PDB file of N, CA and C in Angstrom:
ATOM      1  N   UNK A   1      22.317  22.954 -36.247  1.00 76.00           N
ATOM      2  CA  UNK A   1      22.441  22.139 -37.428  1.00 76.00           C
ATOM      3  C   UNK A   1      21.085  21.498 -37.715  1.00 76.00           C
ATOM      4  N   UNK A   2      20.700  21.662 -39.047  1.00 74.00           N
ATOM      5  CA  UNK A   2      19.515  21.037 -39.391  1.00 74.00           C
ATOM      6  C   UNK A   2      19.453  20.065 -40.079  1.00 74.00           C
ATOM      7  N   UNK A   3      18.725  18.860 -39.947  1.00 80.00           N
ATOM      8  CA  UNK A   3      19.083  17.476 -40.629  1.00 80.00           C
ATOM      9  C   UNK A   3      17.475  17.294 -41.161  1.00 80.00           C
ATOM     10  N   UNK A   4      17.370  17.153 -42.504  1.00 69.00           N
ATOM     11  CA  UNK A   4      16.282  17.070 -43.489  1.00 69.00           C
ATOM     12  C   UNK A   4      16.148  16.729 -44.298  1.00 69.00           C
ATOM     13  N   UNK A   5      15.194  16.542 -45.072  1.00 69.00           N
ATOM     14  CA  UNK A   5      15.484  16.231 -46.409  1.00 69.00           C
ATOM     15  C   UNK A   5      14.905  17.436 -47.293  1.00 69.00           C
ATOM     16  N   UNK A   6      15.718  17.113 -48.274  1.00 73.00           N
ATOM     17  CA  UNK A   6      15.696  18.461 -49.328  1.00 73.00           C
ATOM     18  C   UNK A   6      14.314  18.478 -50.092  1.00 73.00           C
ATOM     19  N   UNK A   7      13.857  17.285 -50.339  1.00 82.00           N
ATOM     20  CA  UNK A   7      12.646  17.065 -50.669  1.00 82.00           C
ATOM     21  C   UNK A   7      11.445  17.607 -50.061  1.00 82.00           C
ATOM     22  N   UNK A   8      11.190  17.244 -49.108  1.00 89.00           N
ATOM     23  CA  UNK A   8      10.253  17.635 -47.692  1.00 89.00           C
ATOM     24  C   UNK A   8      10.674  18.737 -46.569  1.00 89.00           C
ATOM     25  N   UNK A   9      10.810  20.257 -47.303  1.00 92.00           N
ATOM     26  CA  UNK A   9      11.301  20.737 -45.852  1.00 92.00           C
ATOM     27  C   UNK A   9      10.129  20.808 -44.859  1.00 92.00           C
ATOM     28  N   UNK A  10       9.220  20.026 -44.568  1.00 95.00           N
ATOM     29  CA  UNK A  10       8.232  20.228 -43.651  1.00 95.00           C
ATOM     30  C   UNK A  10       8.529  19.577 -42.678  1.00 95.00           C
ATOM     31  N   UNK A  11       9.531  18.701 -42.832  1.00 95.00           N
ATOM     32  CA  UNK A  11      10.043  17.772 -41.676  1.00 95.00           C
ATOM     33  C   UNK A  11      11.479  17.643 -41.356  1.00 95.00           C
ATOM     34  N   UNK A  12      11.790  18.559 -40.067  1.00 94.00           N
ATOM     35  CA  UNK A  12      13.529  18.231 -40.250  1.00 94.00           C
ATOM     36  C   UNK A  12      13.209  18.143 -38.375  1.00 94.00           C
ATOM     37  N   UNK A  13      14.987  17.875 -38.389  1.00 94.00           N
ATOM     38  CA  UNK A  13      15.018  17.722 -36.698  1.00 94.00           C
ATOM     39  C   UNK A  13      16.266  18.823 -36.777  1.00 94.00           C
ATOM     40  N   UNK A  14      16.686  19.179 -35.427  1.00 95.00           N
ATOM     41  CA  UNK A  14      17.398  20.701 -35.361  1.00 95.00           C
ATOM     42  C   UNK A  14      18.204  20.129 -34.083  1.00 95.00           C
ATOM     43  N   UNK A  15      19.577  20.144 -34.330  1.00 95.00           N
ATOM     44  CA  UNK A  15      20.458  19.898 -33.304  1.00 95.00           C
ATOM     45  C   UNK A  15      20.987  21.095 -32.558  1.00 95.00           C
ATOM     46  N   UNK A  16      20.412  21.235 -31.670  1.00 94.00           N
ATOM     47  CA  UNK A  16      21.553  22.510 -30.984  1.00 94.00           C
ATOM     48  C   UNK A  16      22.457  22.026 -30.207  1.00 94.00           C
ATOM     49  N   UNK A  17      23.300  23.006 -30.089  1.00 94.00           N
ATOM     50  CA  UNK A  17      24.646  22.712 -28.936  1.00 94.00           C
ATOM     51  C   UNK A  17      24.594  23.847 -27.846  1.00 94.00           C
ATOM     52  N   UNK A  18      25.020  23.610 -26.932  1.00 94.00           N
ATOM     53  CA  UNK A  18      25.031  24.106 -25.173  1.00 94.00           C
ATOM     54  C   UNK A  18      23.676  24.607 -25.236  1.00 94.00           C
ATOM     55  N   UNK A  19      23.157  23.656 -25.190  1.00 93.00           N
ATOM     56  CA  UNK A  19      21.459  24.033 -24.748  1.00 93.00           C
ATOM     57  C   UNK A  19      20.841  22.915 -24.272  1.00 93.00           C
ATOM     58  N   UNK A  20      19.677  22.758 -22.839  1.00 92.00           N
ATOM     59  CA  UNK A  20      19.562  21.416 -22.250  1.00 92.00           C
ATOM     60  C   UNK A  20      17.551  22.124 -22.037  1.00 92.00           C
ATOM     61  N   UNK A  21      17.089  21.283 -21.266  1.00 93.00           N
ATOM     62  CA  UNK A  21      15.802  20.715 -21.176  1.00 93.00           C
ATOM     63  C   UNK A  21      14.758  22.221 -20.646  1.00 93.00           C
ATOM     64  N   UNK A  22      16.010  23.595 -20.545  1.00 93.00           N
ATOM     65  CA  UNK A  22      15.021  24.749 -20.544  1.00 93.00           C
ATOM     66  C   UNK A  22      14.887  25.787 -21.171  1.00 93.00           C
ATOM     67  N   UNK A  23      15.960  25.497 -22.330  1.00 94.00           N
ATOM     68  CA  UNK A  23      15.114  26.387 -23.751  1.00 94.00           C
ATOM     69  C   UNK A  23      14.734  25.122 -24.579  1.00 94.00           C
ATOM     70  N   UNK A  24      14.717  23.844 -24.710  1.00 95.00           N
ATOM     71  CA  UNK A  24      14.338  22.711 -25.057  1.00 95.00           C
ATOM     72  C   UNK A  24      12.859  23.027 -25.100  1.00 95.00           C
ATOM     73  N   UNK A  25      12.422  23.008 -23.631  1.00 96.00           N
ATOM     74  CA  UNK A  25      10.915  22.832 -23.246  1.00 96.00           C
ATOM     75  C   UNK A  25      10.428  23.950 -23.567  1.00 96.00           C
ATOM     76  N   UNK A  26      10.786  25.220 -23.428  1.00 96.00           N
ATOM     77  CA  UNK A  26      10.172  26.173 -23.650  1.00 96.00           C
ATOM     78  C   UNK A  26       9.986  26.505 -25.181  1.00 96.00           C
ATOM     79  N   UNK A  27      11.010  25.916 -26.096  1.00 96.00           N
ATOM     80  CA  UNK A  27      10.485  26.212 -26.936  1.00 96.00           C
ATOM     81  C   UNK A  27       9.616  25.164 -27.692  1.00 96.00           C
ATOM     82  N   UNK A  28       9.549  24.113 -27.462  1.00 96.00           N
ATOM     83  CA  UNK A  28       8.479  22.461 -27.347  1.00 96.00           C
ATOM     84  C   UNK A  28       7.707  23.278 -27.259  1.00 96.00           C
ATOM     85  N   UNK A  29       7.369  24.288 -26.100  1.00 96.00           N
ATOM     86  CA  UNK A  29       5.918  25.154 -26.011  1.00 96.00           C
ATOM     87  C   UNK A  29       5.276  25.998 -26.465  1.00 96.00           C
ATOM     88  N   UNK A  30       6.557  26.602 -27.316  1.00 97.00           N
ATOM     89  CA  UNK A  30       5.975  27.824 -28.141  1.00 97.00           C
ATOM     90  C   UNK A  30       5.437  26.937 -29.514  1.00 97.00           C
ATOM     91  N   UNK A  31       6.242  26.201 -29.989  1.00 97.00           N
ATOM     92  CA  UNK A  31       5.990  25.371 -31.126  1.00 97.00           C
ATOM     93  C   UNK A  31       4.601  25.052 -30.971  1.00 97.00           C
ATOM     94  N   UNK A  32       3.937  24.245 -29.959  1.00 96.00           N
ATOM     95  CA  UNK A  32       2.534  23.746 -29.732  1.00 96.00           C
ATOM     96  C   UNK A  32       1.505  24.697 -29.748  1.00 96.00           C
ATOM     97  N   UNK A  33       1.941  26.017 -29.921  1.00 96.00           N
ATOM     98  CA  UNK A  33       0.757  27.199 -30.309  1.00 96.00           C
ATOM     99  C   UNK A  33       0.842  27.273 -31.435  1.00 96.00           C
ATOM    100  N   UNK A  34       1.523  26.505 -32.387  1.00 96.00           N
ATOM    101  CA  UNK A  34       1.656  27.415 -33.917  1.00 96.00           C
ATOM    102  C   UNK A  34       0.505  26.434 -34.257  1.00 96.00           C
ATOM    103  N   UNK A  35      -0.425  26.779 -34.783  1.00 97.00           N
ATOM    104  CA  UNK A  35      -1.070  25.566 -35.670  1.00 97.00           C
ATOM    105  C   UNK A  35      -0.732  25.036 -37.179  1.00 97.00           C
ATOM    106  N   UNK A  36       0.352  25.741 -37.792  1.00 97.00           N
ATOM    107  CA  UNK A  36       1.075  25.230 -38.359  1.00 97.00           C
ATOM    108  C   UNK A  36       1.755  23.601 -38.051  1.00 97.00           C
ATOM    109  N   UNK A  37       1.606  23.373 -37.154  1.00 97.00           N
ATOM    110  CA  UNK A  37       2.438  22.481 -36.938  1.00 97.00           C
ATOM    111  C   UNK A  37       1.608  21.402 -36.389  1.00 97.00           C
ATOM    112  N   UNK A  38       2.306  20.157 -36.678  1.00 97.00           N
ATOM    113  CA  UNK A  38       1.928  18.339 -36.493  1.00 97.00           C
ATOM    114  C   UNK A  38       2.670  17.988 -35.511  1.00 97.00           C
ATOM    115  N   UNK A  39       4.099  17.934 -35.587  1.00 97.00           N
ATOM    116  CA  UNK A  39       4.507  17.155 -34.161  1.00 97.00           C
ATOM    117  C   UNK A  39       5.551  17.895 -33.861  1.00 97.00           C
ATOM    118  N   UNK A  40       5.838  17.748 -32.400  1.00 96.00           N
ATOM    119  CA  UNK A  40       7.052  18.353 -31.619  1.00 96.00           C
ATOM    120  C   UNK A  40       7.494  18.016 -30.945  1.00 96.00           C
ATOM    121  N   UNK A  41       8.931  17.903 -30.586  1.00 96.00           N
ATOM    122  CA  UNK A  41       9.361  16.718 -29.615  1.00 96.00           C
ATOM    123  C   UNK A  41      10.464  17.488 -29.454  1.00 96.00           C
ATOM    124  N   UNK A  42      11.663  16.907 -28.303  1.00 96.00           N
ATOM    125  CA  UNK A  42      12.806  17.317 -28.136  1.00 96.00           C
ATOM    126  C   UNK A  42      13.345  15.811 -27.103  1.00 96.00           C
ATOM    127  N   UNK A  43      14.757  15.713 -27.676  1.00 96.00           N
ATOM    128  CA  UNK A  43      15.723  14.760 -26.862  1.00 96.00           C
ATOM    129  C   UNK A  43      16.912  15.134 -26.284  1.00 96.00           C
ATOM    130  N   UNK A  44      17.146  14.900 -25.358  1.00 95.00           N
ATOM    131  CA  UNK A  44      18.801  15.215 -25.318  1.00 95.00           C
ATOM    132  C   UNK A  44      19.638  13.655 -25.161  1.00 95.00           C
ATOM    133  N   UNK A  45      20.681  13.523 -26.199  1.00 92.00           N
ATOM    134  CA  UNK A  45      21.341  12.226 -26.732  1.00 92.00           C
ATOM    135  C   UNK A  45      21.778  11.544 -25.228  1.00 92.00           C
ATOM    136  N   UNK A  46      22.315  12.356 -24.490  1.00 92.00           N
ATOM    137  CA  UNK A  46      23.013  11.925 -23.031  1.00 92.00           C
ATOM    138  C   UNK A  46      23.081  12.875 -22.319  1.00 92.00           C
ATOM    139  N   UNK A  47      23.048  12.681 -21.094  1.00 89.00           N
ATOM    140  CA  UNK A  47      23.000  13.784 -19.907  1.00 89.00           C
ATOM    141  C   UNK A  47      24.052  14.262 -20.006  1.00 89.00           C
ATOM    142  N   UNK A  48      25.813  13.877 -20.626  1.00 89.00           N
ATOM    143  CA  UNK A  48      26.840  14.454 -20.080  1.00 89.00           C
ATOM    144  C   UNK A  48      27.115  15.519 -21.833  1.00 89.00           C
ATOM    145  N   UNK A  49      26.185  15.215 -22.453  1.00 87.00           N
ATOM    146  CA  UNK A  49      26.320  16.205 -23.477  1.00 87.00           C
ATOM    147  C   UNK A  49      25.360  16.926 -23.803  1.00 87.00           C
ATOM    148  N   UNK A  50      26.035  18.124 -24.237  1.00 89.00           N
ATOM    149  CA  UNK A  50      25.541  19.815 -24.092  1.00 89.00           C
ATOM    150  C   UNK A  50      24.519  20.213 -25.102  1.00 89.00           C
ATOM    151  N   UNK A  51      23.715  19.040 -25.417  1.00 94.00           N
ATOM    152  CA  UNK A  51      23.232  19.363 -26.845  1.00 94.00           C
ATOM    153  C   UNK A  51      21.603  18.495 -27.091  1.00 94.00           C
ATOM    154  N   UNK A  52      21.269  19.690 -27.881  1.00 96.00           N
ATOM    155  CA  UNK A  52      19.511  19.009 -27.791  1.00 96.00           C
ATOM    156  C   UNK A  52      18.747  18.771 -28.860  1.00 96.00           C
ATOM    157  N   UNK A  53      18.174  17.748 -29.407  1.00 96.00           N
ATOM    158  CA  UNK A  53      17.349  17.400 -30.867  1.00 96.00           C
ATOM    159  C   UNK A  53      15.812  17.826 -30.725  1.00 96.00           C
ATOM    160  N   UNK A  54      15.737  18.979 -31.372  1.00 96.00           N
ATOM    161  CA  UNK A  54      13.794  19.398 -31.468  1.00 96.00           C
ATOM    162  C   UNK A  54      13.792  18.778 -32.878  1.00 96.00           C
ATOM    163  N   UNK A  55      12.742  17.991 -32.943  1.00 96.00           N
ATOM    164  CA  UNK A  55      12.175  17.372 -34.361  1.00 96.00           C
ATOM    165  C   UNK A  55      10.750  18.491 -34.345  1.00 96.00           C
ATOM    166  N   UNK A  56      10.593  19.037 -35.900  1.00 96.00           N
ATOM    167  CA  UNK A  56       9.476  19.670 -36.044  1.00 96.00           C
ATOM    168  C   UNK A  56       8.977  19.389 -37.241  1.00 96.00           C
ATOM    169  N   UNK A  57       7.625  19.068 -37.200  1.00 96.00           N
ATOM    170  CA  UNK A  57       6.873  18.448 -38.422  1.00 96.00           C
ATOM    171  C   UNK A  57       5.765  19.719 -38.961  1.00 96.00           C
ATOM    172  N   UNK A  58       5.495  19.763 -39.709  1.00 97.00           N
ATOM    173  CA  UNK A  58       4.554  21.121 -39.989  1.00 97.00           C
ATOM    174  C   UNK A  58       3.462  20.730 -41.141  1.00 97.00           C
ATOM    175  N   UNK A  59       2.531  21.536 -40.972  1.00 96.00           N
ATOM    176  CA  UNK A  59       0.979  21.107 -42.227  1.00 96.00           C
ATOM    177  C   UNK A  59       1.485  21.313 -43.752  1.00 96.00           C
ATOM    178  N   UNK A  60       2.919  21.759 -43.563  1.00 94.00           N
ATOM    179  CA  UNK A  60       3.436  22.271 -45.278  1.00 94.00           C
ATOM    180  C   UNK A  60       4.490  23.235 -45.034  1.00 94.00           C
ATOM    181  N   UNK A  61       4.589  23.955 -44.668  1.00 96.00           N
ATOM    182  CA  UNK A  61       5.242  25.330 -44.047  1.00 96.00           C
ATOM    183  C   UNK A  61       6.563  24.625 -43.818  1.00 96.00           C
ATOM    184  N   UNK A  62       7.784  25.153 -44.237  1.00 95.00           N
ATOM    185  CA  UNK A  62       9.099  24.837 -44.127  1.00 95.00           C
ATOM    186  C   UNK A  62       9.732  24.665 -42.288  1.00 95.00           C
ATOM    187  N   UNK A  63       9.720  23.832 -41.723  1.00 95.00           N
ATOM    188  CA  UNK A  63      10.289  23.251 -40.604  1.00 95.00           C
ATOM    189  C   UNK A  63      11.065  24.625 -40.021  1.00 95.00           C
ATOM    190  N   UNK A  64      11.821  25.095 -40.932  1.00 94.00           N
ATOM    191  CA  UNK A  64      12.812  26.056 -40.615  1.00 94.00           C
ATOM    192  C   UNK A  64      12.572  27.368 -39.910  1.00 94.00           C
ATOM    193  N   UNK A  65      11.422  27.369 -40.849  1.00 96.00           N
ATOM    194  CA  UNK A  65      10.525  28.374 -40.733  1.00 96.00           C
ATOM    195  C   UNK A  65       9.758  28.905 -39.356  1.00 96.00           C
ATOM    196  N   UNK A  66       9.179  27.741 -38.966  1.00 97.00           N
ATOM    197  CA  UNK A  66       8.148  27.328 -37.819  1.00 97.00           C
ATOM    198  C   UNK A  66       9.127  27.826 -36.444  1.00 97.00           C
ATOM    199  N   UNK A  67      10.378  27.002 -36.683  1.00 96.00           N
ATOM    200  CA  UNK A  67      11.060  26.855 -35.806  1.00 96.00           C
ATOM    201  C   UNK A  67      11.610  28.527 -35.589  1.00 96.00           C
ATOM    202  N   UNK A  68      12.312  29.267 -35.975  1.00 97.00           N
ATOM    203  CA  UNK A  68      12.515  30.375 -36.089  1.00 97.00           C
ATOM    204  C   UNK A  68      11.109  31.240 -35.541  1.00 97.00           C
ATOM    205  N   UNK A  69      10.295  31.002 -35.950  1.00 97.00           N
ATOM    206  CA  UNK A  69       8.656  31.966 -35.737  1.00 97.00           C
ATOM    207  C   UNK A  69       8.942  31.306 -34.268  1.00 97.00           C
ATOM    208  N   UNK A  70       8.991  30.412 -33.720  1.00 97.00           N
ATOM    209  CA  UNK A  70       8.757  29.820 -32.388  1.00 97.00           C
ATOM    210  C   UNK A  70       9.575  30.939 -31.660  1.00 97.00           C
ATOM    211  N   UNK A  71      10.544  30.775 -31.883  1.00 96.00           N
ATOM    212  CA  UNK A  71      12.201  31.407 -31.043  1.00 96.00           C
ATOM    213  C   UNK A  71      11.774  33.155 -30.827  1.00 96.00           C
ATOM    214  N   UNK A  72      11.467  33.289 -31.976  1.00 97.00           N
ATOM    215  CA  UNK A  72      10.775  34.893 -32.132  1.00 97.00           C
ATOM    216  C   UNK A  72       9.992  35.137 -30.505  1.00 97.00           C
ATOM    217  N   UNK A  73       8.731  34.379 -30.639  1.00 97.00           N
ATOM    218  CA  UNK A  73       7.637  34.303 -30.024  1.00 97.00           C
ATOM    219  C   UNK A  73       8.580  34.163 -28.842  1.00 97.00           C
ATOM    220  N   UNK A  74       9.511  33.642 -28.597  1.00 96.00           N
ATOM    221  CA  UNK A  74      10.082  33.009 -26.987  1.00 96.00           C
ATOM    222  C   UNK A  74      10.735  34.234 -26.842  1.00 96.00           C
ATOM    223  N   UNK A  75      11.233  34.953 -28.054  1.00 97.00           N
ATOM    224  CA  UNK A  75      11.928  36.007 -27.217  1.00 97.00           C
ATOM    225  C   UNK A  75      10.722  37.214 -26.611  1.00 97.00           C
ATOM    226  N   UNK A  76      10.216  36.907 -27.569  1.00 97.00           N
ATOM    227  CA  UNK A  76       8.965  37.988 -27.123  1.00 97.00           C
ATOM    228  C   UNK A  76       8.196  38.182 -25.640  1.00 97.00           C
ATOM    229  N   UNK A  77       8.207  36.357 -25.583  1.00 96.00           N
ATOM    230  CA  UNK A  77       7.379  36.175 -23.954  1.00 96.00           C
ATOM    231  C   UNK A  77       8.452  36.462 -23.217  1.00 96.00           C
ATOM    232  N   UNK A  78       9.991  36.507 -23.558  1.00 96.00           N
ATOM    233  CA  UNK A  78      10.798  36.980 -22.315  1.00 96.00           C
ATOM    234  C   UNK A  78      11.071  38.205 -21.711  1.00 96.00           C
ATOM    235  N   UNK A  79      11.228  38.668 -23.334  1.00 98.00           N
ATOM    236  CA  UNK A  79      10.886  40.121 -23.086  1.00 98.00           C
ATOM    237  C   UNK A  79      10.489  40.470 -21.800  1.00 98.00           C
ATOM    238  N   UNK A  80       8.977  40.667 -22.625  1.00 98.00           N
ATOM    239  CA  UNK A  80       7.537  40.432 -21.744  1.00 98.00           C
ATOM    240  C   UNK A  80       7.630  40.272 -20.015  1.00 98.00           C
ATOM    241  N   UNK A  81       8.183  39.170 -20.123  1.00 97.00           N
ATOM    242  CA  UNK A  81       8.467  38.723 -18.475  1.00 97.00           C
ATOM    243  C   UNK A  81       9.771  39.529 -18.169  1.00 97.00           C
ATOM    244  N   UNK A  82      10.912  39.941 -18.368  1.00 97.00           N
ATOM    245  CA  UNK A  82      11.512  40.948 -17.660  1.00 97.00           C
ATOM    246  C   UNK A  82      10.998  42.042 -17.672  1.00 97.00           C
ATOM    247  N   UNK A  83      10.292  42.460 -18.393  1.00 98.00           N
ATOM    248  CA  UNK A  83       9.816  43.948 -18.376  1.00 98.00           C
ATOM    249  C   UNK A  83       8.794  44.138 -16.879  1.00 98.00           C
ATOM    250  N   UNK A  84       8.362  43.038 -17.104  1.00 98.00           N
ATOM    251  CA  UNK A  84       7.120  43.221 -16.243  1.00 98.00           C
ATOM    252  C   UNK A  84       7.628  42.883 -14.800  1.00 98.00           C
ATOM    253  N   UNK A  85       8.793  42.282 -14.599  1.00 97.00           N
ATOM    254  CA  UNK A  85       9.450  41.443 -13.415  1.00 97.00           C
ATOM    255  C   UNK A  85      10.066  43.204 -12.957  1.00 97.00           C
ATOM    256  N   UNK A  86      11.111  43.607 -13.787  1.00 97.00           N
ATOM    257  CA  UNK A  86      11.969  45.307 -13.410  1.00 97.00           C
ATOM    258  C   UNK A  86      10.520  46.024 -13.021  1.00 97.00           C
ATOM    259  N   UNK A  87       9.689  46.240 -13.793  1.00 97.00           N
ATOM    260  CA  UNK A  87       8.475  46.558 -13.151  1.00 97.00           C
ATOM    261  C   UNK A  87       8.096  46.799 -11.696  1.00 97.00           C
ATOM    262  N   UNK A  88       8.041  45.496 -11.712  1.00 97.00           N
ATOM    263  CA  UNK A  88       7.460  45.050 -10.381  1.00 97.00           C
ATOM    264  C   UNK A  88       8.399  45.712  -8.935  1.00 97.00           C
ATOM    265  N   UNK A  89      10.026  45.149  -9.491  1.00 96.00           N
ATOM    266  CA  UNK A  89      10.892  45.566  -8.623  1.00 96.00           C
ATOM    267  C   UNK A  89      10.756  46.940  -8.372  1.00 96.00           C
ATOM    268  N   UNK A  90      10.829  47.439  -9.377  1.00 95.00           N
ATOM    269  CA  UNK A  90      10.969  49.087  -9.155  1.00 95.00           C
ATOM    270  C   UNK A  90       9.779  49.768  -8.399  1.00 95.00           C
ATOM    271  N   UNK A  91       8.548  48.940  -8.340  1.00 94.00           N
ATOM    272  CA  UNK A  91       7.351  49.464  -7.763  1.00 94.00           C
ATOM    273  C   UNK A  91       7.623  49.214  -6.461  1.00 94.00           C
ATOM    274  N   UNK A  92       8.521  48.249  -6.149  1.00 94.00           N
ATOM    275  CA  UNK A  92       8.370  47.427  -4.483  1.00 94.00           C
ATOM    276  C   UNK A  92       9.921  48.632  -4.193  1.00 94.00           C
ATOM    277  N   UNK A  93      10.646  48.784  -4.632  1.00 92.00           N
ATOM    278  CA  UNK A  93      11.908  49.867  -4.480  1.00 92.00           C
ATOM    279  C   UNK A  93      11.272  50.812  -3.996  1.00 92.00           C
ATOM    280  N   UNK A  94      10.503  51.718  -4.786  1.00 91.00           N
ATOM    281  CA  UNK A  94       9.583  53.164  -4.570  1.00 91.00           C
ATOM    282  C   UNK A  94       9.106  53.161  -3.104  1.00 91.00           C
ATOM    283  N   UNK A  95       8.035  52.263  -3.393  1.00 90.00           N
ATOM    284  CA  UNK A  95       6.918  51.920  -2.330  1.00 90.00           C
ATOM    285  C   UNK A  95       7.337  51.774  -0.439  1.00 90.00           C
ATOM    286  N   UNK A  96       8.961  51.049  -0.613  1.00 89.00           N
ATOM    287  CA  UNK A  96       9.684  50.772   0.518  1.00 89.00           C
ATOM    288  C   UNK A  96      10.482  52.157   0.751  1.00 89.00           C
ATOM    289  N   UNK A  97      10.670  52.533  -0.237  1.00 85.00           N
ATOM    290  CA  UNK A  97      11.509  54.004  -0.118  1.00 85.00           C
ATOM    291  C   UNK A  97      10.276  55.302   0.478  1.00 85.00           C
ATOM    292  N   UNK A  98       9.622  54.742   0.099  1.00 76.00           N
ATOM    293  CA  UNK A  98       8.192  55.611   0.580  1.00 76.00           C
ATOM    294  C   UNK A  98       8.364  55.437   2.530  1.00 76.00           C
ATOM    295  N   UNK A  99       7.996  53.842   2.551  1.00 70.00           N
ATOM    296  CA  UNK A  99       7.625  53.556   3.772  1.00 70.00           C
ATOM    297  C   UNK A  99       8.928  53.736   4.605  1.00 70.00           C
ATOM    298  N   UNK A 100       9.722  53.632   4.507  1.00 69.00           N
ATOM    299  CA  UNK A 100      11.148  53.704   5.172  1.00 69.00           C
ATOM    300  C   UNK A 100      11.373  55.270   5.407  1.00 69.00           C
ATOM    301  N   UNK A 101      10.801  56.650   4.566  1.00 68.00           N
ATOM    302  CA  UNK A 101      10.991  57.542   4.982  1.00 68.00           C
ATOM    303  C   UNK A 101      10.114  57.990   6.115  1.00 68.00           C
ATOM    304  N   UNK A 102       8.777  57.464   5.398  1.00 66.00           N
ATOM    305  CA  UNK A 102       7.805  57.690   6.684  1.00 66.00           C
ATOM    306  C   UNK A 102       8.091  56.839   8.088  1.00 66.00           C
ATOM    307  N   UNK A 103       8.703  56.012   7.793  1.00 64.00           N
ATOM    308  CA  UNK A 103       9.126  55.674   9.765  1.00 64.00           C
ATOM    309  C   UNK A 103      10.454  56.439  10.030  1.00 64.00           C
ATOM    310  N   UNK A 104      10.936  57.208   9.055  1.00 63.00           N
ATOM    311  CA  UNK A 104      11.967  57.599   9.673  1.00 63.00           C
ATOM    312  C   UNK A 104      11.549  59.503  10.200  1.00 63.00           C
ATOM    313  N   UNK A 105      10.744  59.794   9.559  1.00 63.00           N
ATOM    314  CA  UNK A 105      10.340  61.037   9.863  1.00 63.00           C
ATOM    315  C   UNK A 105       9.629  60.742  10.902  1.00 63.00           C
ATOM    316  N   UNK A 106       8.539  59.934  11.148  1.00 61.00           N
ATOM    317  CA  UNK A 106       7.697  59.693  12.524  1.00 61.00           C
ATOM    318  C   UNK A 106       8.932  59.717  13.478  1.00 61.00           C
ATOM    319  N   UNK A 107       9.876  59.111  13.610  1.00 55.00           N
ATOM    320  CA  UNK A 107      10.266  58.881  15.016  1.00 55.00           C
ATOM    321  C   UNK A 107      10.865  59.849  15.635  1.00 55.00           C
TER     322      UNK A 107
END
């Protein structure tokens, strides 16, 4: 839910629900690369509720906008990081499957 004014979409705040302080922060972080953007913040109202306020201010560029380009970018770096994580696994899988035959043929 987005709370703004119709006047200024350069400034709104964005309520999500079942979401807490680690897609919060992460996306606080993607936001701080856009240079589009003036301020960024995030709250959560109370610890026992499921829900988080990112306020995003921007040089002109519609709030909505920014915010969405952010989320993009976050999926992108996750991507990114599983690809490269299955990667990794699958190299250390091989590599042990390697070494595990060779001690088993030596003995």
């Amino acid at each position: 839910m987005e709370h703004g004014s119709f006047s200024d979409q350069s400034k709104s705040t964005f309520s999500l629900a079942d979401e807490d302080h680690t897609f919060a922060n992460a996306v606080r972080f993607t936001l701080n690369q856009d240079p589009r953007l003036t301020f960024c913040g995030y709250s959560i109202p109370h610890p026992s509720d499921n829900r988080v306020n990112i306020r995003v201010q921007t040089t002109g560029d519609p709030a909505s906008e920014v915010l969405k380009d952010a989320c993009q970018e976050l999926m992108l770096m996750s991507q990114h990081v599983r690809n490269t994580f299955d990667k990794a696994v699958n190299d250390f899988k091989i590599k042990n499957s390697k070494t595990k035959k060779n001690m088993d043929t030596s003995s």
